Structure formats: structure tokens, C-alpha cells
Short mmCIF file of C-alpha atoms (C1' of nucleotides) in Angstrom, two decimals:
data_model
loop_
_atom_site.label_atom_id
_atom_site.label_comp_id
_atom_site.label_asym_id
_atom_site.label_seq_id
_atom_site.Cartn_x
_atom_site.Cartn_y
_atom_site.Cartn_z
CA UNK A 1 -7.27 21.02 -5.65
CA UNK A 2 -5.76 17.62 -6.24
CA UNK A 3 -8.02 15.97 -3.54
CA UNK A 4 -11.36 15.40 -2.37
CA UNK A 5 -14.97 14.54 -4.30
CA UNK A 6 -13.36 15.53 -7.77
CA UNK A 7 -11.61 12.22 -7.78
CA UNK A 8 -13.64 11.27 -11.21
CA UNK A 9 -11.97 14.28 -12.99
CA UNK A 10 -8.57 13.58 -12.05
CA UNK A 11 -6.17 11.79 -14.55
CA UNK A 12 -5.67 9.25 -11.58
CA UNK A 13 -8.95 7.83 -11.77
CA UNK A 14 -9.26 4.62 -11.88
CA UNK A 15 -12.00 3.98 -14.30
CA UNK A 16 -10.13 6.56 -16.75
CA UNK A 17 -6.76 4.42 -16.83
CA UNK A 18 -6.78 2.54 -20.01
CA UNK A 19 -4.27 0.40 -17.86
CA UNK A 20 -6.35 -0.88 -15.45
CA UNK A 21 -9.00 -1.68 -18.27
CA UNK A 22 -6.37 -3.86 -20.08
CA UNK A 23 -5.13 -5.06 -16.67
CA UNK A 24 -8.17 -6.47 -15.23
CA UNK A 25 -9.86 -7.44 -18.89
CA UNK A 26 -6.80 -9.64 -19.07
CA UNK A 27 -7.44 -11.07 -15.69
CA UNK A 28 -10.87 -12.02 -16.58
CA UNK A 29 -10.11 -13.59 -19.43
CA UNK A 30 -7.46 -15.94 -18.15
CA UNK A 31 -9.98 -16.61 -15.31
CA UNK A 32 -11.87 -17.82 -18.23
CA UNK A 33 -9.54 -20.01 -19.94
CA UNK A 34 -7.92 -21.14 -16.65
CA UNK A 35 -11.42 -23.09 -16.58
CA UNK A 36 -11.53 -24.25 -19.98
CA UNK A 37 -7.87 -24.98 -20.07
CA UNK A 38 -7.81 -27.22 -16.86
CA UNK A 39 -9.20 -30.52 -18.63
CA UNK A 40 -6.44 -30.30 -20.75
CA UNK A 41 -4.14 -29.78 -17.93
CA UNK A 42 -2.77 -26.98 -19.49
CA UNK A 43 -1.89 -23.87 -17.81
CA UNK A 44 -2.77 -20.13 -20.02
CA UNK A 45 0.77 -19.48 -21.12
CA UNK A 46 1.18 -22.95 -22.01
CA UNK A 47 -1.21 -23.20 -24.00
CA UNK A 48 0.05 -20.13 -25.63
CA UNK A 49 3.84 -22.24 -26.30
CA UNK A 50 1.01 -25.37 -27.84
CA UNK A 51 -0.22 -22.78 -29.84
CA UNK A 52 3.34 -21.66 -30.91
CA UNK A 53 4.33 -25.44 -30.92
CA UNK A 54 1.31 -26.38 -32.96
CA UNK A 55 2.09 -23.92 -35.53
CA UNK A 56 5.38 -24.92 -36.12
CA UNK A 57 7.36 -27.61 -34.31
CA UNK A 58 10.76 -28.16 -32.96
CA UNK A 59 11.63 -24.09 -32.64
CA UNK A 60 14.54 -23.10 -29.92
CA UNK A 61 13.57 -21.41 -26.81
CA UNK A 62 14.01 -17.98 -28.00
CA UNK A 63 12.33 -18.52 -31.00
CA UNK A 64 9.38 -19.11 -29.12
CA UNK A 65 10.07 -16.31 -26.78
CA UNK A 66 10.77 -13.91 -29.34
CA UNK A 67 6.55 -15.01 -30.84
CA UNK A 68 5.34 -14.56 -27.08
CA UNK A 69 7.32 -11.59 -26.05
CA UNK A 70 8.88 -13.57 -23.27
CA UNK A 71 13.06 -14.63 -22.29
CA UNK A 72 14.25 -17.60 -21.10
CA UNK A 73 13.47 -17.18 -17.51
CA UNK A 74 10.09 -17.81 -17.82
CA UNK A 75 10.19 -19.98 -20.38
CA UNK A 76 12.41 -22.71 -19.33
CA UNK A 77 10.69 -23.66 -16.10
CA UNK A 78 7.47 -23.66 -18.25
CA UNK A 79 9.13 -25.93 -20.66
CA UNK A 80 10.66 -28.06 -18.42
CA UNK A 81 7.14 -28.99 -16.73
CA UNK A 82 5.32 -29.49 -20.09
CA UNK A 83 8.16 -31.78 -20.62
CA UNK A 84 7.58 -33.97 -17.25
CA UNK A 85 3.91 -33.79 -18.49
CA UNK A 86 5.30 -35.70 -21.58
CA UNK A 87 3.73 -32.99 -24.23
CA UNK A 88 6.97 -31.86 -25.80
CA UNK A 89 11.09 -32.75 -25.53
CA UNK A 90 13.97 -30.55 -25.18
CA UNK A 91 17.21 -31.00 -26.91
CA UNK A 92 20.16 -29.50 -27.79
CA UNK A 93 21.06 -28.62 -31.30
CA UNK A 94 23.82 -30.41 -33.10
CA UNK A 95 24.77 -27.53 -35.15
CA UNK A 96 24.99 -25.05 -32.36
CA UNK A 97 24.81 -26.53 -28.93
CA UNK A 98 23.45 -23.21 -27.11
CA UNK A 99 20.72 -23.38 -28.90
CA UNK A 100 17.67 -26.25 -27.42
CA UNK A 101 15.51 -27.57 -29.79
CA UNK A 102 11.65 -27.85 -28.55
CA UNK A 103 9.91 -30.93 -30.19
CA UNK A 104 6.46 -31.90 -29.71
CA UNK A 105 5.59 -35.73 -28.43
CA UNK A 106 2.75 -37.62 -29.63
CA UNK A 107 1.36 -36.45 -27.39
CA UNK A 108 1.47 -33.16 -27.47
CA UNK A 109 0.32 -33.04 -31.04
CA UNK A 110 -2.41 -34.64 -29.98
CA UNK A 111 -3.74 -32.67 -27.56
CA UNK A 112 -4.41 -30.05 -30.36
CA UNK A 113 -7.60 -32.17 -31.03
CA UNK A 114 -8.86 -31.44 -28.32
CA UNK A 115 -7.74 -27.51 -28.33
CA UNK A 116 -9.61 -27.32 -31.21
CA UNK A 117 -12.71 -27.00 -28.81
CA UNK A 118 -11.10 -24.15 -26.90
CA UNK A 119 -11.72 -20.67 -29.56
CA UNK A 120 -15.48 -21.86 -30.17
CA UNK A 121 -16.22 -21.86 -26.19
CA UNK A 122 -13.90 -18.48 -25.57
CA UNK A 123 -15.74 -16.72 -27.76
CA UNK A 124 -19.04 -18.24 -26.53
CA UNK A 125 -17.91 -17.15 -23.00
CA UNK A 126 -17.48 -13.31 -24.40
CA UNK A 127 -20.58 -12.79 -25.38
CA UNK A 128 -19.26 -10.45 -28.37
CA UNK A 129 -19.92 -10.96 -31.91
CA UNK A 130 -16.90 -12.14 -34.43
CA UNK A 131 -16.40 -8.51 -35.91
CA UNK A 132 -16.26 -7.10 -32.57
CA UNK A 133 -13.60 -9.23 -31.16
CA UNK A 134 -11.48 -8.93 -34.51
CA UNK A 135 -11.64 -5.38 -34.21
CA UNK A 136 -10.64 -5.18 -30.32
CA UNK A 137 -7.78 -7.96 -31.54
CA UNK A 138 -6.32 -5.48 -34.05
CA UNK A 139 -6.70 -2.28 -31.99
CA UNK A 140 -4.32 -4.51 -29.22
CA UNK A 141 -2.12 -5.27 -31.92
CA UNK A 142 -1.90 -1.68 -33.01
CA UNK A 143 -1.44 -1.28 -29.17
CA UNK A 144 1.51 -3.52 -28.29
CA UNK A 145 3.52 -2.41 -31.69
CA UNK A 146 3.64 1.43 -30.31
CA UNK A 147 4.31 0.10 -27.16
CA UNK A 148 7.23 -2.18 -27.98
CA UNK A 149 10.56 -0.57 -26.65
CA UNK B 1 -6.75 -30.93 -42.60
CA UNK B 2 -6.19 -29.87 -38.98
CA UNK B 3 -2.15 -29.78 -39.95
CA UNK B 4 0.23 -28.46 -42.20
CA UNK B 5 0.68 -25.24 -43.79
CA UNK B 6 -2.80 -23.91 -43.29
CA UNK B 7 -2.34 -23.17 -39.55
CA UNK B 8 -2.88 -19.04 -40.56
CA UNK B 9 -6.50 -20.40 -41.13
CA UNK B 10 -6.92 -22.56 -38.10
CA UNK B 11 -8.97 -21.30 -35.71
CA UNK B 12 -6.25 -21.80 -32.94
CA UNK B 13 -3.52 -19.46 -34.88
CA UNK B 14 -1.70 -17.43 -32.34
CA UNK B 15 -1.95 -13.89 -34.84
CA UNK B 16 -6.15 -14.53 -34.48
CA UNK B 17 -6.44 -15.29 -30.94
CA UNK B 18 -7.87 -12.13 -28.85
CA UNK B 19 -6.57 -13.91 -25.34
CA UNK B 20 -2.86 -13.15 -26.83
CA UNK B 21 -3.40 -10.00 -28.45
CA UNK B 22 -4.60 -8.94 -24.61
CA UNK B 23 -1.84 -10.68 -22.88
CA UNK B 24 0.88 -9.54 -24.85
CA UNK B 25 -0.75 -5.61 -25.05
CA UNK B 26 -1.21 -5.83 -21.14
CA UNK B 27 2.68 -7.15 -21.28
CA UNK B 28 3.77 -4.29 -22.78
CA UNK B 29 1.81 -1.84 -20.85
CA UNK B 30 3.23 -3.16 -17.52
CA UNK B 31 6.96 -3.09 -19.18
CA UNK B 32 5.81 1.06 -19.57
CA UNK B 33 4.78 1.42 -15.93
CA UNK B 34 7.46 -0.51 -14.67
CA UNK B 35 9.98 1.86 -16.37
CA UNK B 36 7.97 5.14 -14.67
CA UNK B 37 6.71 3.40 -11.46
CA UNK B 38 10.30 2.69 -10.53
CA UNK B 39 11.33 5.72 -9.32
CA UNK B 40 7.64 6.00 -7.06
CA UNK B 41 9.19 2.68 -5.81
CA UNK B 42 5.69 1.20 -6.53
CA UNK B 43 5.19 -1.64 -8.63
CA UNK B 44 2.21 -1.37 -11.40
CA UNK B 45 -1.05 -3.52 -8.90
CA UNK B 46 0.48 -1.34 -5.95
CA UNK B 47 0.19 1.52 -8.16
CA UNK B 48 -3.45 0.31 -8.69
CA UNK B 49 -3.97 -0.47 -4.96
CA UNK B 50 -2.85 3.69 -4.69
CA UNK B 51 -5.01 4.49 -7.25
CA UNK B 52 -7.90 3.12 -5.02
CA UNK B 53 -6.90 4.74 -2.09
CA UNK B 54 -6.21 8.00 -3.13
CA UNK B 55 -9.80 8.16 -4.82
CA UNK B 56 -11.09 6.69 -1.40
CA UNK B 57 -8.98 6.47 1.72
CA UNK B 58 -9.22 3.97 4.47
CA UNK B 59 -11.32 1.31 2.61
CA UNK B 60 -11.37 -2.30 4.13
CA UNK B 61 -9.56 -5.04 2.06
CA UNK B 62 -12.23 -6.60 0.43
CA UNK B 63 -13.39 -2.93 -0.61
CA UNK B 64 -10.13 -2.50 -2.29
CA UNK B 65 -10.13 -6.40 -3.98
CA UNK B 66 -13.81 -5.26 -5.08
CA UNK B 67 -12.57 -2.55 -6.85
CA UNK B 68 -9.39 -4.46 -8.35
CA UNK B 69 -11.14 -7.60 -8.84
CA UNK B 70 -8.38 -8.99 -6.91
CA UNK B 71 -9.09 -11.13 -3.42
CA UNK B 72 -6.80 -10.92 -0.08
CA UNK B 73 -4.64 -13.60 -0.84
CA UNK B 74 -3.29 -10.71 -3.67
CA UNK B 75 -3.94 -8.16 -1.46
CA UNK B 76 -2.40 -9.07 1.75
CA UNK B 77 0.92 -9.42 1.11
CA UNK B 78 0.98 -6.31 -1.17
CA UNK B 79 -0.41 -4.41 1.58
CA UNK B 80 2.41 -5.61 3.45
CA UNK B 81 5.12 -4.12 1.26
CA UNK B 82 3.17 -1.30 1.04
CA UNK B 83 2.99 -0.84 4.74
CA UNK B 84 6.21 -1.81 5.61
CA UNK B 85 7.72 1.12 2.78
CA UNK B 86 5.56 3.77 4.73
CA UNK B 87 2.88 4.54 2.42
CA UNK B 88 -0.32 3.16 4.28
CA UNK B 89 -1.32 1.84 7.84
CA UNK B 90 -3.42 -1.57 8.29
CA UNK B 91 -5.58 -1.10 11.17
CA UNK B 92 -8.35 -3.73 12.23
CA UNK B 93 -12.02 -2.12 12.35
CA UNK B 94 -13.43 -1.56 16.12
CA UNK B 95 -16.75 -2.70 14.84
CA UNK B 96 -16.11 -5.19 13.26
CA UNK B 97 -12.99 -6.97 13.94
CA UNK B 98 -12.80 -9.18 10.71
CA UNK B 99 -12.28 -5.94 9.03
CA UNK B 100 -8.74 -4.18 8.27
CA UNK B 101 -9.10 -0.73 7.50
CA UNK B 102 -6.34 0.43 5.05
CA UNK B 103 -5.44 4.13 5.62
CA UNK B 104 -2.61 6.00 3.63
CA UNK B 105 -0.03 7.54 6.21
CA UNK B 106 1.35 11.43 5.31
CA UNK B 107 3.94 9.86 2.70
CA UNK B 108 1.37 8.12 1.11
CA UNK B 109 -0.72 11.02 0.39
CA UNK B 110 2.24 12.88 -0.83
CA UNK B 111 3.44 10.28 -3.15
CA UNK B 112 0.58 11.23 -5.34
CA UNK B 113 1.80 14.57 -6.89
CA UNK B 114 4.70 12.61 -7.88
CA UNK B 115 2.19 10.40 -9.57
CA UNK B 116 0.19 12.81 -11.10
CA UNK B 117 2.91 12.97 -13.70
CA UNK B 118 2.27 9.20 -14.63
CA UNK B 119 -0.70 9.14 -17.00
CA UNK B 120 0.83 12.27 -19.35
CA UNK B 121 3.71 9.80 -19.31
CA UNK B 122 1.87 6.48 -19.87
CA UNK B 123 -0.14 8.75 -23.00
CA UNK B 124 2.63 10.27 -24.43
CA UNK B 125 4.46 6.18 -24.56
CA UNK B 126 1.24 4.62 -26.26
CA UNK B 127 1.68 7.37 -29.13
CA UNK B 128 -2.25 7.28 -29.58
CA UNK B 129 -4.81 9.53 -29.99
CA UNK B 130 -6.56 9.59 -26.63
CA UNK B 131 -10.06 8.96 -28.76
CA UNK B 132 -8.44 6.09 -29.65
CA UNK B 133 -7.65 4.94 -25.94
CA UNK B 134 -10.51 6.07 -24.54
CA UNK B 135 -12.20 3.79 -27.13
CA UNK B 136 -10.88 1.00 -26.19
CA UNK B 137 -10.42 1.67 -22.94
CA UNK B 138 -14.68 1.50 -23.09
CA UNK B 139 -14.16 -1.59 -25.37
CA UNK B 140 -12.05 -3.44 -22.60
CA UNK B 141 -14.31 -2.55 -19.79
CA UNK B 142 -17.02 -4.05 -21.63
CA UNK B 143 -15.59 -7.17 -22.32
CA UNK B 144 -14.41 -7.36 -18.67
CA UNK B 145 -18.28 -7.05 -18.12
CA UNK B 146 -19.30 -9.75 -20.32
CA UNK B 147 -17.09 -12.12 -18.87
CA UNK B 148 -17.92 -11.45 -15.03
CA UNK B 149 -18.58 -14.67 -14.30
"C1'" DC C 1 46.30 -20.26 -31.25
"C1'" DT C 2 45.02 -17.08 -27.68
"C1'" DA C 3 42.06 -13.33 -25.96
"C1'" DC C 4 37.99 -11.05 -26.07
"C1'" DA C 5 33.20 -10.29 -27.40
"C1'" DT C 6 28.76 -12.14 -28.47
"C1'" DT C 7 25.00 -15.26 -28.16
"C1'" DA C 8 21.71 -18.85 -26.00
"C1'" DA C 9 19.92 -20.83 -22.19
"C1'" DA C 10 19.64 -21.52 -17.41
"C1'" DT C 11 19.53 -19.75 -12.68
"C1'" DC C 12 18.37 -16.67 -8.69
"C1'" DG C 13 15.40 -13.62 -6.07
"C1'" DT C 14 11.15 -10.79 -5.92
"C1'" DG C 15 6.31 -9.97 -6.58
"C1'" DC C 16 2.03 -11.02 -8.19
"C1'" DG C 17 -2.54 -14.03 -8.89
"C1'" DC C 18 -4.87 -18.09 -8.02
"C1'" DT C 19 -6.89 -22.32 -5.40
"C1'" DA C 20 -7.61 -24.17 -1.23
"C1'" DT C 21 -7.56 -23.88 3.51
"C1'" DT C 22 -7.61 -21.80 8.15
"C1'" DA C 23 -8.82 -18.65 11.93
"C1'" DA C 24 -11.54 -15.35 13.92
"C1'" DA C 25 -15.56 -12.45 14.35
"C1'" DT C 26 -20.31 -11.63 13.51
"C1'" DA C 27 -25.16 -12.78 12.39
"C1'" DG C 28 -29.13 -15.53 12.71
"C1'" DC C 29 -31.97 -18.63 14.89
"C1'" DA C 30 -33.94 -22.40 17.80
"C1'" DT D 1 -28.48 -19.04 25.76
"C1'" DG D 2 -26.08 -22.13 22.62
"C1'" DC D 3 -25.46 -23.61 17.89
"C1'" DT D 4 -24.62 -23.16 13.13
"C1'" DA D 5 -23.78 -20.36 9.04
"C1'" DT D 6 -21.66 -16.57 7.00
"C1'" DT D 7 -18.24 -13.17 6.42
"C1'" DT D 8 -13.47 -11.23 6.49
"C1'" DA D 9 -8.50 -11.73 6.44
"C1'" DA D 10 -4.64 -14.33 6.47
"C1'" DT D 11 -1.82 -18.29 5.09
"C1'" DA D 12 0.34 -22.06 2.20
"C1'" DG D 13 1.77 -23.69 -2.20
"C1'" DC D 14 2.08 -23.32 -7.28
"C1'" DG D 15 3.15 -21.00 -11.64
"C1'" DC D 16 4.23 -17.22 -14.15
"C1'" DA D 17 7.09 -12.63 -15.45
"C1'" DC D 18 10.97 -9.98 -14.87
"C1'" DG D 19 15.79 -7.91 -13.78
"C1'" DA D 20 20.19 -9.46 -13.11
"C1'" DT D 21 23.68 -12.75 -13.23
"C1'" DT D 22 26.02 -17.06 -14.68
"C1'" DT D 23 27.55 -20.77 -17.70
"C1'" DA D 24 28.66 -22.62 -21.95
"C1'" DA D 25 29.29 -22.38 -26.93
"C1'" DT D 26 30.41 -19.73 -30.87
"C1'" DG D 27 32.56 -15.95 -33.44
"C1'" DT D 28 36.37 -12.90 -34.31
"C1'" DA D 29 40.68 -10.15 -34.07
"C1'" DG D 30 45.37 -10.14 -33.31
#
DNA sequence: CTACATTAAATCGTGCGCTATTAAATAGCA
DNA sequence: TGCTATTTAATAGCGCACGATTTAATGTAG
């Protein structure tokens, strides 16, 4: 009953999971950027800190992890080597010393010219018109918020 | 005019970008599995590597990476764990000896009525209508398509 | 002022996912 | 036959992502 050729029925199958969809969708589009990103020497989640960065500069490490949904674990390391790249400095506040400031460089501002580039050739690379890919970004928007614990 | 204030209208604004709304959304997801998969003892890509092999057992490797979009150097080690917990075997081909047949032991059949349970679950946590996922469940595998390199 | 709780970041160990490389088996061809 | 090219897995090293713990600073109650 639960085996054999009606595999494509089952809730198990593969091509039905909406997880697997996201999952490898994801994976194809960081294979993407990995490529676009590499002449920046950026990796995909840092650019995603830039972007945070670039948006508004000198945030603590949580405040960045609480606008990318991810702790200090993975954040410091990442930090830490976009520091040695000389794109941003870490420093602990004055006011409250737990706290670590994150402060973009010269450089690291201006990299953002050149980031600039990066949305133009992503969407290029999807081959999906502008209304299509605003509509799939709201949908995993919706997504995400119904998801978040 | 590439600074300031206006950096809700830039083109590199976190809130517009697709990549994040699909990283974050396939964050989440994988925070749901986790929670469920736990007590299978799977993680979510060796849930996905099950997924595979209940639909087909005893594929090779690279059959199994096809279907993931995922090479050996993923697989391998995964295969490992998987192995070395009791679900599957990892037997090289007779034929041909480059090949490693992957073939789910008694457990690892078993394991999937337990699992059947998992997609209700994953449903019921996304609080959407399943026209809704199935939607863009489509719209993901489509974009996945378009950026096949 | 001390004792305890809370908060922020860092640290540790595990498991992907990728690039690049290696090793072995097979296929194709002179 | 002998040689090269291709194919299939495995391996090494790097960088996330996470659960769990640790350290240090701050807040608060007695």
C-alpha cells in the first residue's frame, strides 16, 4: 500500500515536497551568486551582512542577526574574516561593553559600487520578468512570517 | 545618490532582494524539519537522500546527487552517517566497479511509516492553503529550472 | 553592597555544500 | 595490445548554520 510504482501519489514524493523545491531553488541560486559574488571576494551571506551594513552602518552583532535571522555563532566567525579582509571593524560599545559595534571601512563602503552591478545580473541570470520575481519575493515573505517560531 | 536615507529604493535593499527572501524562507523551513526530523534521527538532506530512496531503492550515488542536485563530495559522507545508523548499505556495483549501489537495509524501509507523518506535520506548521504551496512549490521549481546552469 | 538573574557575544562540536584534487575502473581507439 | 580519455567515488579544506555552553557585563532585589 505504502510502497511500490505509486511512489508519485504518496505525500513522500519528492517532487510534491514544497521543501525540497525551496531547498534546492535556494541552492541554485547561491550557485549563482557564488559566481557573481567571487570578484568581489565576497562570500553569499556576506554579502547579505554588506547589504545589512550598507543600509545602515555601525549596528551590533545581534542587530544584524536579528535582520538575517541568524545568532552569534555564525555570525562572528563571518565577521571576524570580513574584518581580516579589511571591509568592516569590530568594537566594543562604550555604553554597554557586551554589546560590539560593526563599522564599515572605506573600504567596505566602497565595495557597494561595485554591488550595485550584482541585482541587474541576478535577475538577468533568472530569466523571470520583474513582476514575477516580486510576487515569488512576497509569497516567501508571507512564507517565513507563518513559519517563524 | 547611491547613500543616505533612500536605501528602501536602492536596488540592493535587503526587504527587495528575492536571494534573501529564499534564504531566509528555506531557513525557516529547515528550523520546522529539524524540530520533526529529530526524533527519525535524520537530519533534513538525509531526510531528502530517504526521500530518494524510498521512491527508488538501490540507486548509485550519482543517481541520488542527480536527483538532489547535490555531488558525492555531499553525498559521501552523508551516506556514511546514514550507513553507519543502520538505515542503508553501500555496496560497490559488480559491473561496474566505479559504481556504489545504495540499498536501504530492513530499518530503513521501516523508518518510513514513521515518516509518513512528516508532510501533514510540515502542512499543518506553514498554516497555508495547500493551493497556495503547491503554487509556489511550481513557482520554485521553475525558477530552479531557469537557473540550471 | 552582595547575590542572583538577564543579556550579548564568543566558543565548541556536528553536519552540510562547494571547489579542487585524487584514485580507480571503464570505454574508445590506434 | 597499449594508450589516452572519460566516468564514478572518495578525499581534503573552507565557510556557513545550529544547538549548547561559557564568559563577561549589566540589571535588580534584598
Amino acid at each position: 500500500m505504502t510502497d511500490g510504482n505509486d511512489s508519485q501519489q504518496s505525500l513522500l514524493a519528492l517532487d510534491r515536497q514544497v521543501c525540497f523545491a525551496l531547498y534546492s531553488a535556494q541552492l541554485a541560486m547561491s550557485k549563482v551568486y557564488r559566481k557573481l559574488l567571487r570578484e568581489l571576494g565576497l562570500t553569499y551571506p556576506q554579502y547579505l551582512v554588506m547589504l545589512v551594513l550598507w543600509e545602515q552602518d555601525g549596528q551590533t552583532v545581534s542587530g544584524i542577526g536579528h535582520r538575517l535571522f541568524l545568532d552569534s555563532a555564525t555570525l562572528t566567525p563571518l565577521l571576524k574574516r570580513l574584518e581580516s579582509a579589511g571591509l568592516l571593524q569590530r568594537q566594543r560599545s562604550r555604553e554597554d561593553e557586551r554589546q560590539v559595534a560593526v563599522v564599515l571601512t572605506e573600504q567596505g563602503h566602497k565595495l557597494r559600487e561595485q554591488a550595485e552591478a550584482v541585482p541587474e545580473s541576478v535577475m538577468c541570470a533568472t530569466q523571470c520578468s520583474p513582476d514575477e520575481l516580486e510576487r515569488l519575493r512576497d509569497d516567501l515573505h508571507n512564507l517565513r512570517e507563518r513559519l517563524a517560531t
